[in-house]
mmCIF file of C-alpha atoms in Angstrom:
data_model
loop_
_atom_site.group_PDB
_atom_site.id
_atom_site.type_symbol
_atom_site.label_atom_id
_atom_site.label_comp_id
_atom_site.label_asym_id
_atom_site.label_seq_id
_atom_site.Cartn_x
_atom_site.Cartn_y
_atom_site.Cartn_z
ATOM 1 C CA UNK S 241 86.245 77.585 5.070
ATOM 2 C CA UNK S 242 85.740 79.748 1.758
ATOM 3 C CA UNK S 243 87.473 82.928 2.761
ATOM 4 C CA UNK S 244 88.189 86.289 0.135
ATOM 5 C CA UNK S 245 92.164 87.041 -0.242
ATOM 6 C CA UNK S 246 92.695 90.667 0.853
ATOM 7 C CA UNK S 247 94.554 92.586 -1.178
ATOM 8 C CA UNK S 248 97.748 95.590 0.463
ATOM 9 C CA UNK S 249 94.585 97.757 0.986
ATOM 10 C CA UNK S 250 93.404 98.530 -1.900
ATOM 11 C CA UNK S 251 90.467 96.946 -2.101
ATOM 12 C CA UNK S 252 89.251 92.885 -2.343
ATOM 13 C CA UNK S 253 90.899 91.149 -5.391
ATOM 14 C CA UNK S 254 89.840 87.928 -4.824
ATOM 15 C CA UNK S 255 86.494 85.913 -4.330
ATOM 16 C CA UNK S 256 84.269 87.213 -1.721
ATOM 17 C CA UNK S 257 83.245 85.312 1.235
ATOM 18 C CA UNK S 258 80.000 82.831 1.055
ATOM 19 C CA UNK S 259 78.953 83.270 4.581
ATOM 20 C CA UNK S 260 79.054 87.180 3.943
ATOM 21 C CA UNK S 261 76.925 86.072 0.590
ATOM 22 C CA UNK S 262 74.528 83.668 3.048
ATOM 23 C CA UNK S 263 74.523 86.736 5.422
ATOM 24 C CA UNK S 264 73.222 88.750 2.741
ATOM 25 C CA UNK S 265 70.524 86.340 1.805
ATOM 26 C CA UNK S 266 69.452 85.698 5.139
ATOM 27 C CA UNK S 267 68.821 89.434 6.070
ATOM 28 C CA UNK S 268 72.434 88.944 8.170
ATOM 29 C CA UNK S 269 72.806 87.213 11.331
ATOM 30 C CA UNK S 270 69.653 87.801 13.296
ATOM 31 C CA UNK S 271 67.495 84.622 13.818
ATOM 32 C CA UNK S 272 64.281 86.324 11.846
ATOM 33 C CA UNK S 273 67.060 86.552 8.891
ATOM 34 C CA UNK S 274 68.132 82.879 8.935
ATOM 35 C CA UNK S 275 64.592 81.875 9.153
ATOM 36 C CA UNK S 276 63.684 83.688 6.162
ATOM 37 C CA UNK S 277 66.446 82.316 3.909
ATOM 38 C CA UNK S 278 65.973 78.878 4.548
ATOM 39 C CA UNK S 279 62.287 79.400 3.955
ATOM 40 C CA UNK S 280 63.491 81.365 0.548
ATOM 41 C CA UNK S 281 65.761 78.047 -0.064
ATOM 42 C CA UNK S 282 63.451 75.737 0.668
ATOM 43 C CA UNK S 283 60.735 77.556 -1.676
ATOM 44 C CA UNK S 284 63.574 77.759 -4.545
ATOM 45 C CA UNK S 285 64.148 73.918 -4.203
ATOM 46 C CA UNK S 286 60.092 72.743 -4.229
ATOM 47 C CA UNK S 287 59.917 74.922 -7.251
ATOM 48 C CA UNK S 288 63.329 73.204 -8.781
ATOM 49 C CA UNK S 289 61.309 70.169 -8.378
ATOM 50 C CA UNK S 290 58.312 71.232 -9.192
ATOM 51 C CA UNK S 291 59.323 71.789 -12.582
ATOM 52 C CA UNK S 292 60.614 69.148 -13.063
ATOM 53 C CA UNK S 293 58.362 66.801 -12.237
ATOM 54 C CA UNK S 294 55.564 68.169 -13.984
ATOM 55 C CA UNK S 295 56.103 66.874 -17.963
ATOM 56 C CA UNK S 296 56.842 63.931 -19.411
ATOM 57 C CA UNK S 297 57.690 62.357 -22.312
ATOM 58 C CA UNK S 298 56.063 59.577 -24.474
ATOM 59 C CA UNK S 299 57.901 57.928 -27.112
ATOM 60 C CA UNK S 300 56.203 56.951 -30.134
ATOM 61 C CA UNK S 301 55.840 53.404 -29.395
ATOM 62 C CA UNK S 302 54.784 53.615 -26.161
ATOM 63 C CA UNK S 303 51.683 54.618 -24.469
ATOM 64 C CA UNK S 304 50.997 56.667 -20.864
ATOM 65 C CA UNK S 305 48.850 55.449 -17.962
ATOM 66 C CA UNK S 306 48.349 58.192 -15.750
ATOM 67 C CA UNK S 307 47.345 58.015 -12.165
ATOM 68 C CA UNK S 308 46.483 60.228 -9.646
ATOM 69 C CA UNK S 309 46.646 59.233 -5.991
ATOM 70 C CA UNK S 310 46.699 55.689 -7.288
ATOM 71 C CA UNK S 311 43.808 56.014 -9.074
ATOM 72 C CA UNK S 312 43.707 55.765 -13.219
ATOM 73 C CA UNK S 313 42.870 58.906 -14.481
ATOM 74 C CA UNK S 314 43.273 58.199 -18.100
ATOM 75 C CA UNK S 315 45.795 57.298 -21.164
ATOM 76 C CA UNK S 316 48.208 60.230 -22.778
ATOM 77 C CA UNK S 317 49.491 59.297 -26.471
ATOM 78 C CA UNK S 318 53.314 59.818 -27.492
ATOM 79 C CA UNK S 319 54.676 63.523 -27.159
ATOM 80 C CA UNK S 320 55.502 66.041 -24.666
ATOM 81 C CA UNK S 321 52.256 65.918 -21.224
ATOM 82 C CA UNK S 322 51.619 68.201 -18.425
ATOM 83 C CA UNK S 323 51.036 66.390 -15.089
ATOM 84 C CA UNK S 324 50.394 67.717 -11.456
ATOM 85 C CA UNK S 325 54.101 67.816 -9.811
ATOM 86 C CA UNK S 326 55.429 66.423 -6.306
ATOM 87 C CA UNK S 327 54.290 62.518 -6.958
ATOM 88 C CA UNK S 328 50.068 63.752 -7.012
ATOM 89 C CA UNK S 329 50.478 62.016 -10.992
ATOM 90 C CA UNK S 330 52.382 58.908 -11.446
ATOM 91 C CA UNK S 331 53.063 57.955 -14.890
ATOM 92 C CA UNK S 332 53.648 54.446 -15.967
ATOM 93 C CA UNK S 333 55.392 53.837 -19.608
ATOM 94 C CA UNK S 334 53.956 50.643 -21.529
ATOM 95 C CA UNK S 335 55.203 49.711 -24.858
ATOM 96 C CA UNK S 336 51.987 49.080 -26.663
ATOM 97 C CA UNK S 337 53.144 49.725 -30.030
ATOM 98 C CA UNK S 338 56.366 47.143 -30.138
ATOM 99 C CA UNK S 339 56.000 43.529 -30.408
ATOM 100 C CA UNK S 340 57.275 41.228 -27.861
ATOM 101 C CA UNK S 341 57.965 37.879 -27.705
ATOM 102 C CA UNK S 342 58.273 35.501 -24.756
ATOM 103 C CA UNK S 343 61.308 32.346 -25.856
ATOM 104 C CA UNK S 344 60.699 28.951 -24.505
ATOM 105 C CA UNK S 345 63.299 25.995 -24.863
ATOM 106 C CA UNK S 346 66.170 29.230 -25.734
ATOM 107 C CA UNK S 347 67.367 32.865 -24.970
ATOM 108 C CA UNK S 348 68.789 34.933 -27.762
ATOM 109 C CA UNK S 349 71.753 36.994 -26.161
ATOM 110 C CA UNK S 350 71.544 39.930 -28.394
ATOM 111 C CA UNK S 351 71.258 40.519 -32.227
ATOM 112 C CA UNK S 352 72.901 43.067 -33.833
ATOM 113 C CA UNK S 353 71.953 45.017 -37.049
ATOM 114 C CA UNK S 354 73.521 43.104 -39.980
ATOM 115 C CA UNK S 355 74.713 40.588 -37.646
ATOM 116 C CA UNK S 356 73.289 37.451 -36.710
ATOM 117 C CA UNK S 357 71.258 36.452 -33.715
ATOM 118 C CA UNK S 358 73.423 34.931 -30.419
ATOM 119 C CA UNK S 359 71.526 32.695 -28.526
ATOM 120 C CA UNK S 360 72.662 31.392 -24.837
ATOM 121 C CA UNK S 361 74.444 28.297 -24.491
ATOM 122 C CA UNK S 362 72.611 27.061 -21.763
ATOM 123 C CA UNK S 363 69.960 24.398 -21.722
ATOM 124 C CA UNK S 364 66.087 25.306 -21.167
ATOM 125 C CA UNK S 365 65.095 21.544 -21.005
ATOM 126 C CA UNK S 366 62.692 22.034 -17.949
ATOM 127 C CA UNK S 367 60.881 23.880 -20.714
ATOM 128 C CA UNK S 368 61.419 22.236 -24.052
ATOM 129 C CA UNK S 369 61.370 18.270 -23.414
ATOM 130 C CA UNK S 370 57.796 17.513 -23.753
ATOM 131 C CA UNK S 371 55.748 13.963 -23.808
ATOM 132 C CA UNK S 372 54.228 13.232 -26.755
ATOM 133 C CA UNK S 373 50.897 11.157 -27.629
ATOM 134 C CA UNK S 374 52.589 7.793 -28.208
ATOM 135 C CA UNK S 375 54.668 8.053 -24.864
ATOM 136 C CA UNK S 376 58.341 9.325 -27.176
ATOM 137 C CA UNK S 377 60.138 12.419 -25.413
ATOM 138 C CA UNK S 378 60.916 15.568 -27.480
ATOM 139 C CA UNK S 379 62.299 19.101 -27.673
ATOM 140 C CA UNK S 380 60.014 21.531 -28.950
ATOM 141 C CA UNK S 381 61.621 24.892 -28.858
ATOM 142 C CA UNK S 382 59.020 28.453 -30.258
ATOM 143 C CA UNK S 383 58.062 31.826 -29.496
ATOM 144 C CA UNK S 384 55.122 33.496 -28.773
ATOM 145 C CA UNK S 385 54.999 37.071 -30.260
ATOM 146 C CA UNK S 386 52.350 39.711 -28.590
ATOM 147 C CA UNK S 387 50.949 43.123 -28.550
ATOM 148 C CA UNK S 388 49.840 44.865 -25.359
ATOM 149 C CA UNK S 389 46.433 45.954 -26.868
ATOM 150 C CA UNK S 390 45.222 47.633 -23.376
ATOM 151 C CA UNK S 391 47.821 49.263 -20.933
ATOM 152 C CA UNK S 392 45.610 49.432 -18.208
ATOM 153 C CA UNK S 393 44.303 45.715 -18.557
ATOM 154 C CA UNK S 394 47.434 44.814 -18.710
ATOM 155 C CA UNK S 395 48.967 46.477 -15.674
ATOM 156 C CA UNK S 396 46.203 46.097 -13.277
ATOM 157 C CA UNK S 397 43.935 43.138 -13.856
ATOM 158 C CA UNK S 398 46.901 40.653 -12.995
ATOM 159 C CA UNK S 399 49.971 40.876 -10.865
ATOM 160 C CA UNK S 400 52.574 39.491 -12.929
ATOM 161 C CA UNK S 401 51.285 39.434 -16.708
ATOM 162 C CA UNK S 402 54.341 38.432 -18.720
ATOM 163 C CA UNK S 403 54.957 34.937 -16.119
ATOM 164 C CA UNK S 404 51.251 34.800 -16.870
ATOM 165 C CA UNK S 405 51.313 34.258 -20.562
ATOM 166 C CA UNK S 406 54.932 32.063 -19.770
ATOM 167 C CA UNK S 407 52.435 30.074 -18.098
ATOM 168 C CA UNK S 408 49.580 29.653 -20.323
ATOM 169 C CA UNK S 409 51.905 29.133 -23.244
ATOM 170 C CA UNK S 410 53.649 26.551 -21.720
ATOM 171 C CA UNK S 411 50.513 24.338 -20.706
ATOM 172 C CA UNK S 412 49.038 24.875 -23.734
ATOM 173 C CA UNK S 413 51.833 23.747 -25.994
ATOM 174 C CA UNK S 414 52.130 20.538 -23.353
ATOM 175 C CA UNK S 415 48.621 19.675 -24.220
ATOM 176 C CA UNK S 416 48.697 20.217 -27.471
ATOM 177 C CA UNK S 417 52.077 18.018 -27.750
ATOM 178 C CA UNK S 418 50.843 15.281 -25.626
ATOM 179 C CA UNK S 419 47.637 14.757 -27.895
ATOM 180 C CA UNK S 420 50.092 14.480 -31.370
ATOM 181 C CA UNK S 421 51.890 11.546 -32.409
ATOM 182 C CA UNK S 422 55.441 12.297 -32.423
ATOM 183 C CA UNK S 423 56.056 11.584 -36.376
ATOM 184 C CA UNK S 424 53.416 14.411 -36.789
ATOM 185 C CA UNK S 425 54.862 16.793 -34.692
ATOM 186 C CA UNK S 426 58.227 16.271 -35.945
ATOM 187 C CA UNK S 427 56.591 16.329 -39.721
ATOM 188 C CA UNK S 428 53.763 17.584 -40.662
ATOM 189 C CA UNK S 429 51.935 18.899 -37.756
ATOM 190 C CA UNK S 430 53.580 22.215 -36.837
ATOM 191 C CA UNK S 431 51.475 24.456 -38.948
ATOM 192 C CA UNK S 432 48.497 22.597 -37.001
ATOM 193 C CA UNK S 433 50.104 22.977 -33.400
ATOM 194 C CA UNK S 434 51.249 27.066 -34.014
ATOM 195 C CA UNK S 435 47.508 27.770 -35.011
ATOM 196 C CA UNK S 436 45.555 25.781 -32.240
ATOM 197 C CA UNK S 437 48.263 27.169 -29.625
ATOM 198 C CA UNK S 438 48.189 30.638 -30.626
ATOM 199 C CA UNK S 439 44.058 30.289 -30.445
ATOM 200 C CA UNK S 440 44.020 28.694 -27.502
ATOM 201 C CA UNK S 441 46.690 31.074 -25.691
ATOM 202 C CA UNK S 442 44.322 34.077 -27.074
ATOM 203 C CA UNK S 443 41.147 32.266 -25.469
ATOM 204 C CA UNK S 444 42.442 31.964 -22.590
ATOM 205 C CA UNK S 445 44.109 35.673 -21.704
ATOM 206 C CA UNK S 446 40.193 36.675 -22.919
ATOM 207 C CA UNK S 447 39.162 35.080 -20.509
ATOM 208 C CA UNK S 448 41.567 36.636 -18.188
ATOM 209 C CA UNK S 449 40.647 39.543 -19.627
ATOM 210 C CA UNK S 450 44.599 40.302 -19.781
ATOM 211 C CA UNK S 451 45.177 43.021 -22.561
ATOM 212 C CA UNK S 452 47.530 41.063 -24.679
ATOM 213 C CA UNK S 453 46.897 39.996 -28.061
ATOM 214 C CA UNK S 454 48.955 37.206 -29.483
ATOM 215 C CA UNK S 455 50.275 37.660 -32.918
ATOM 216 C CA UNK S 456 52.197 34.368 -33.570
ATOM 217 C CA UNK S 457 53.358 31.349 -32.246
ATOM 218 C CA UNK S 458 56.838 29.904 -34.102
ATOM 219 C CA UNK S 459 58.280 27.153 -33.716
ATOM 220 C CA UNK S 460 61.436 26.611 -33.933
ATOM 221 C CA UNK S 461 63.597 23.665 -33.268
ATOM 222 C CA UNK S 462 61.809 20.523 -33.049
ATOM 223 C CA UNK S 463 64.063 17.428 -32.395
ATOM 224 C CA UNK S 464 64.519 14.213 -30.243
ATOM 225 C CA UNK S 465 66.626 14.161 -27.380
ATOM 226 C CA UNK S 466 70.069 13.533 -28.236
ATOM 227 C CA UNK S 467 69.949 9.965 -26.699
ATOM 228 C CA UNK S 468 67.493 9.081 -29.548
ATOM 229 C CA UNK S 469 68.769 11.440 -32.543
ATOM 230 C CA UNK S 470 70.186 8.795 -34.947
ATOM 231 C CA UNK S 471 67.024 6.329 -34.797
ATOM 232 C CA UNK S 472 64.667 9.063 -35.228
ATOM 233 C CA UNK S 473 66.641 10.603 -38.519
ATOM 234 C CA UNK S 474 66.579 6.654 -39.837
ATOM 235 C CA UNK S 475 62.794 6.848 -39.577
ATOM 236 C CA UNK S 476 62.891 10.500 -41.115
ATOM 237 C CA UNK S 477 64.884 9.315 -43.870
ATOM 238 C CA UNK S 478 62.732 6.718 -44.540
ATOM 239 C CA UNK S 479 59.603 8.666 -44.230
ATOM 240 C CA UNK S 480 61.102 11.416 -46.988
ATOM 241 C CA UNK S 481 61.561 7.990 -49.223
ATOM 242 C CA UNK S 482 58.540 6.714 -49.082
ATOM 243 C CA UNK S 483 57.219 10.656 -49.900
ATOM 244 C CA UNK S 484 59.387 10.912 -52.933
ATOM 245 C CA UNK S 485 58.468 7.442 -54.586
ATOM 246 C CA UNK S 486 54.668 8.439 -53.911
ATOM 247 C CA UNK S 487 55.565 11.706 -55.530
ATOM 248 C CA UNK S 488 57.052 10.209 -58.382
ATOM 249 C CA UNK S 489 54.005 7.606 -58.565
ATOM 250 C CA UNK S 490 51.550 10.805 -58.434
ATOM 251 C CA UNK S 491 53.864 12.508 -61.282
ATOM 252 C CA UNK S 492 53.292 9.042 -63.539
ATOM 253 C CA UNK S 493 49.800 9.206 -62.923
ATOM 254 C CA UNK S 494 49.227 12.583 -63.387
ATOM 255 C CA UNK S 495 50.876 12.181 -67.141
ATOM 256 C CA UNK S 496 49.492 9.431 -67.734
ATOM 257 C CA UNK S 497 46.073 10.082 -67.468
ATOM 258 C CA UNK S 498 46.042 13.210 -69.933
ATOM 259 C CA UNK S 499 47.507 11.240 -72.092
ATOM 260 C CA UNK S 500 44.693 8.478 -72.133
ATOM 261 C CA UNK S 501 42.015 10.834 -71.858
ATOM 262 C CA UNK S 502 43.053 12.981 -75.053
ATOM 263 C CA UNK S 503 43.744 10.012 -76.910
ATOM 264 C CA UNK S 504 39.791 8.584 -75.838
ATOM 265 C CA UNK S 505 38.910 12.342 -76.859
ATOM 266 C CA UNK S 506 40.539 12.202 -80.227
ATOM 267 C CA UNK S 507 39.240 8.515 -80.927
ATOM 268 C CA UNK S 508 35.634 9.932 -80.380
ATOM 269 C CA UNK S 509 36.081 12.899 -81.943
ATOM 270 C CA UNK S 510 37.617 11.034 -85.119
ATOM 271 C CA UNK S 511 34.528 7.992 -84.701
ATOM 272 C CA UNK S 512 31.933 11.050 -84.751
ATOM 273 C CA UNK S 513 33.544 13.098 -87.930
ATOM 274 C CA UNK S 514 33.600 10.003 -89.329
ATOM 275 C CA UNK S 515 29.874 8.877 -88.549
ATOM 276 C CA UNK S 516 29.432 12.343 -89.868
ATOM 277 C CA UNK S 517 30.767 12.025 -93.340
ATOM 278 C CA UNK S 518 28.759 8.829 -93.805
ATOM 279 C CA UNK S 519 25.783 10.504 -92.606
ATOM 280 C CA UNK S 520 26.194 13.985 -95.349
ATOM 281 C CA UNK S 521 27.583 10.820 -97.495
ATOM 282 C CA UNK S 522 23.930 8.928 -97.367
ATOM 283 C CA UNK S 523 21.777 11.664 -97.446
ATOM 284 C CA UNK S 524 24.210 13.262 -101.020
ATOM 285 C CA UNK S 525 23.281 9.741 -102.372
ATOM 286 C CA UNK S 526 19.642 9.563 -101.007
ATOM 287 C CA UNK S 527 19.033 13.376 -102.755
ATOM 288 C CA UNK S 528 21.049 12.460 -105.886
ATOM 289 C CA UNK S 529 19.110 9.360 -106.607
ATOM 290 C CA UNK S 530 15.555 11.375 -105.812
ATOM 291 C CA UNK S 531 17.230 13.754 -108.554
ATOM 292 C CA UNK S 532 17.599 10.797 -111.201
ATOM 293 C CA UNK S 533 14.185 9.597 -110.391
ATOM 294 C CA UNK S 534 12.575 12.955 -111.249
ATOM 295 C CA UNK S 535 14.406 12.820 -114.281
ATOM 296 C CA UNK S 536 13.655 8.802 -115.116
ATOM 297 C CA UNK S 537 9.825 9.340 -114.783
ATOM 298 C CA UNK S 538 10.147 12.032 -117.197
ATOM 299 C CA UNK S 539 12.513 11.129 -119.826
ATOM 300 C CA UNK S 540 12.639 7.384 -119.168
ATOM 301 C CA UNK S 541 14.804 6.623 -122.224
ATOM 302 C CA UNK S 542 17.374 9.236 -122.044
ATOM 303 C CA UNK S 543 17.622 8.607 -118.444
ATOM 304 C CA UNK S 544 18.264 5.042 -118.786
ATOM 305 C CA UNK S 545 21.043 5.425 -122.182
ATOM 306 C CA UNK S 546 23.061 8.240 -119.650
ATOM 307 C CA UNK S 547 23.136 6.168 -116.619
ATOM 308 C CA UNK S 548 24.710 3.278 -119.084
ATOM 309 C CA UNK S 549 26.927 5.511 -120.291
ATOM 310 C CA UNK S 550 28.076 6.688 -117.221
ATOM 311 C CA UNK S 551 28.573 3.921 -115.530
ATOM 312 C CA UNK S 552 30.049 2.252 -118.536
ATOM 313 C CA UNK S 553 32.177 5.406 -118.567
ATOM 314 C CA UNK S 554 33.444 4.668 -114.898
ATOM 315 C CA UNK S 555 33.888 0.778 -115.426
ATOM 316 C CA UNK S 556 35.585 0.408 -118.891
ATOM 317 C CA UNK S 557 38.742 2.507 -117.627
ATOM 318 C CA UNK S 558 39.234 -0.178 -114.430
ATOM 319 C CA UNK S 559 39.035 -3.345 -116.485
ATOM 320 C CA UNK S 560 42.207 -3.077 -118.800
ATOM 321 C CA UNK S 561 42.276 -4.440 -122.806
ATOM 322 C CA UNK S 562 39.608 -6.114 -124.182
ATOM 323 C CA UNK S 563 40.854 -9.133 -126.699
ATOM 324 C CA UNK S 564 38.729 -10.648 -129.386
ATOM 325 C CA UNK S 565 40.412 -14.182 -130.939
ATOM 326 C CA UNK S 566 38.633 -15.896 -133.594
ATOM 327 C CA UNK S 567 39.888 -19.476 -135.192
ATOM 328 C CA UNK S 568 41.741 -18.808 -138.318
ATOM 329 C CA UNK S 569 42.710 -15.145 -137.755
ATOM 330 C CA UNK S 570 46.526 -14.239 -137.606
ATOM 331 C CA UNK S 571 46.312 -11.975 -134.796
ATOM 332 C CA UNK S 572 44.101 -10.560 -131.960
ATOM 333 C CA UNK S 573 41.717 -7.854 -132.848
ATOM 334 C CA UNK S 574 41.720 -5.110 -129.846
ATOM 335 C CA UNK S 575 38.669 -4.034 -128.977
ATOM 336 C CA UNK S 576 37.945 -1.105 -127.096
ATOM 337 C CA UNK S 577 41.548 -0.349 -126.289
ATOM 338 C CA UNK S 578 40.342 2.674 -123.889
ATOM 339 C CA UNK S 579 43.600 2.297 -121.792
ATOM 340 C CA UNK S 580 46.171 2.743 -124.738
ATOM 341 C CA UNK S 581 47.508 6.401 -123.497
ATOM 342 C CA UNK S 582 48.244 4.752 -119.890
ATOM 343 C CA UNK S 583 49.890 1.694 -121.424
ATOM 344 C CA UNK S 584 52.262 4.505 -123.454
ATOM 345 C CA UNK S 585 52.623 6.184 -120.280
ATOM 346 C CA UNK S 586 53.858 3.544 -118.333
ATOM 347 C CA UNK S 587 56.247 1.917 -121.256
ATOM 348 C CA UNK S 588 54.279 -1.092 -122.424
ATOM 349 C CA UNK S 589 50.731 -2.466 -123.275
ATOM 350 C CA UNK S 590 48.872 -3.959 -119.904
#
């Protein structure tokens, strides 16, 4: 009990009592009196409570369904809502602006900012090993990233949405796996198995008219069992050869070619300059003998004593000395010595 410490009678210096304080409150100690406080209590507290139950807060990647006696009444966007108080409007928080993802063959632990990802130690094989197309095991480990694009889709058309999609993800990339040869899938074919799963994954929550919207599907690790790791990185290897020398095959040809074609290009293009010249050649001669001809039907002697001269004029120079030896003559007469500055020039007589 709560009592006030009297003082030597001068008045209370202490606390004062809180049944005198109750008695107050409740109009003292008649029954009407206690009646009335615990009403005034009780009214205090339902108001307490009233107030706080009546807002709530949206963060800004989240988005509000709001219902009323279990019924939707509509969708509030991030900030600071008014609802009706004492449970009449239930709100329900779903993160429609964040993008999820759903891990299959792995669980990341946590990641930390600047950090790298941890990822459990534990084996997910019940998940990962999968069956390929030409009967070989493997251990496909990916992620499917979504959006919820419709809160109330996605709360209330199916019971348990995320083990849904776990689901459908899971069969799909089975299917898709099982119909691949296990080369490709290890190789070549994950760009081809991330885009048919994701499309097929999408189809199907249409269908299920779900409210999620996938964004990606990653893969991640894709290896053979551990039993079977060394002969499948021998094929690998030998796979990655046979790429490179068809690389370097394709790098021969593709020089080698250009090559050949610009040296057919500059053969043709030298065969048709030089068709060409003897073409402007033929028709300089054809037009320069019309010219003469003009010239020979009207002048037919002086025409005919310049074309001697001419060509005498062209053919004397090419034929060297002329020598003219009679009997009984000391020594040869030259004749026509036209090439007597070239013999000087050169240091003797040709």
């Amino acid at each position: 009990m709560i009592q006030s410490v009297k003082g030597n009678g001068h008045g209370p210096s202490g606390p004062p009592d809180l049944f005198e304080i109750m008695k107050k409150f409740t109009g003292g100690g008649s029954p009407r009196g206690r009646i009335g406080g615990v009403i005034g209590v009780v009214v205090l507290l339902l108001l307490a409570w009233a107030a706080l139950t009546s807002f709530y807060t949206v963060q800004p990647e989240e988005r509000a369904v709001v219902k009323r006696f279990g019924s939707v009444t509509g969708i509030t966007d991030p900030g600071l809502h008014f609802k009706l108080p004492f449970g009449i409007d239930q709100v329900q928080l779903v993160a429609t602006e964040r993008v999820l993802k759903q891990e299959f063959g792995f669980r990341t632990q946590g990641t930390r900012q600047g950090q790298r990802s941890t990822y459990s130690a534990a084996q997910f094989e019940d998940e990962s090993l999968m069956l390929t197309g030409d009967l070989n095991m493997i251990d496909v480990e990916w992620v499917v990233q979504y959006r919820i694009e419709d809160p109330i889709k996605f709360l209330y058309r199916m019971r348990e949405p995320t083990r849904t999609l776990r689901d459908i993800s899971e069969s799909v990339m089975r299917r898709i796996v099982g119909n691949m040869l296990g080369s490709e899938v290890l190789t070549i074919g994950r760009v081809e198995i991330q885009k048919k799963a994701g499309d097929e994954i999408q189809e199907i929550l249409n269908q299920y008219d779900a409210g999620i919207r996938i964004s990606t599907v990653e893969m991640q690790d894709v290896v053979p069992p551990p039993a079977v790791q060394p002969a499948f990185n021998e094929v690998n290897e030998a796979r990655q050869e046979r790429e490179r020398m068809i690389n370097e095959a394709q790098k021969q040809v593709n020089q080698e070619i250009p090559n050949a074609k610009g040296a057919a290009l500059r053969t043709v293009a030298e065969a048709k300059g030089y068709a060409t010249e003897r073409v402007n050649r033929a028709d300089g001669e054809s037009a320069r003998f019309s010219a003469v001809l003009r010239e020979y039907r009207q002048a037919p002697g002086v025409t005919r004593s310049r074309l001697y001269l001419e060509t005498l004029n062209e053919i004397l120079p090419n034929i060297g000395q002329i020598l003219v030896v009679q009997d009984g003559q000391v020594g040869p007469l030259p004749l026509l010595d036209v090439n007597r500055k070239a013999a000087r020039a050169t240091g003797g007589d040709q």
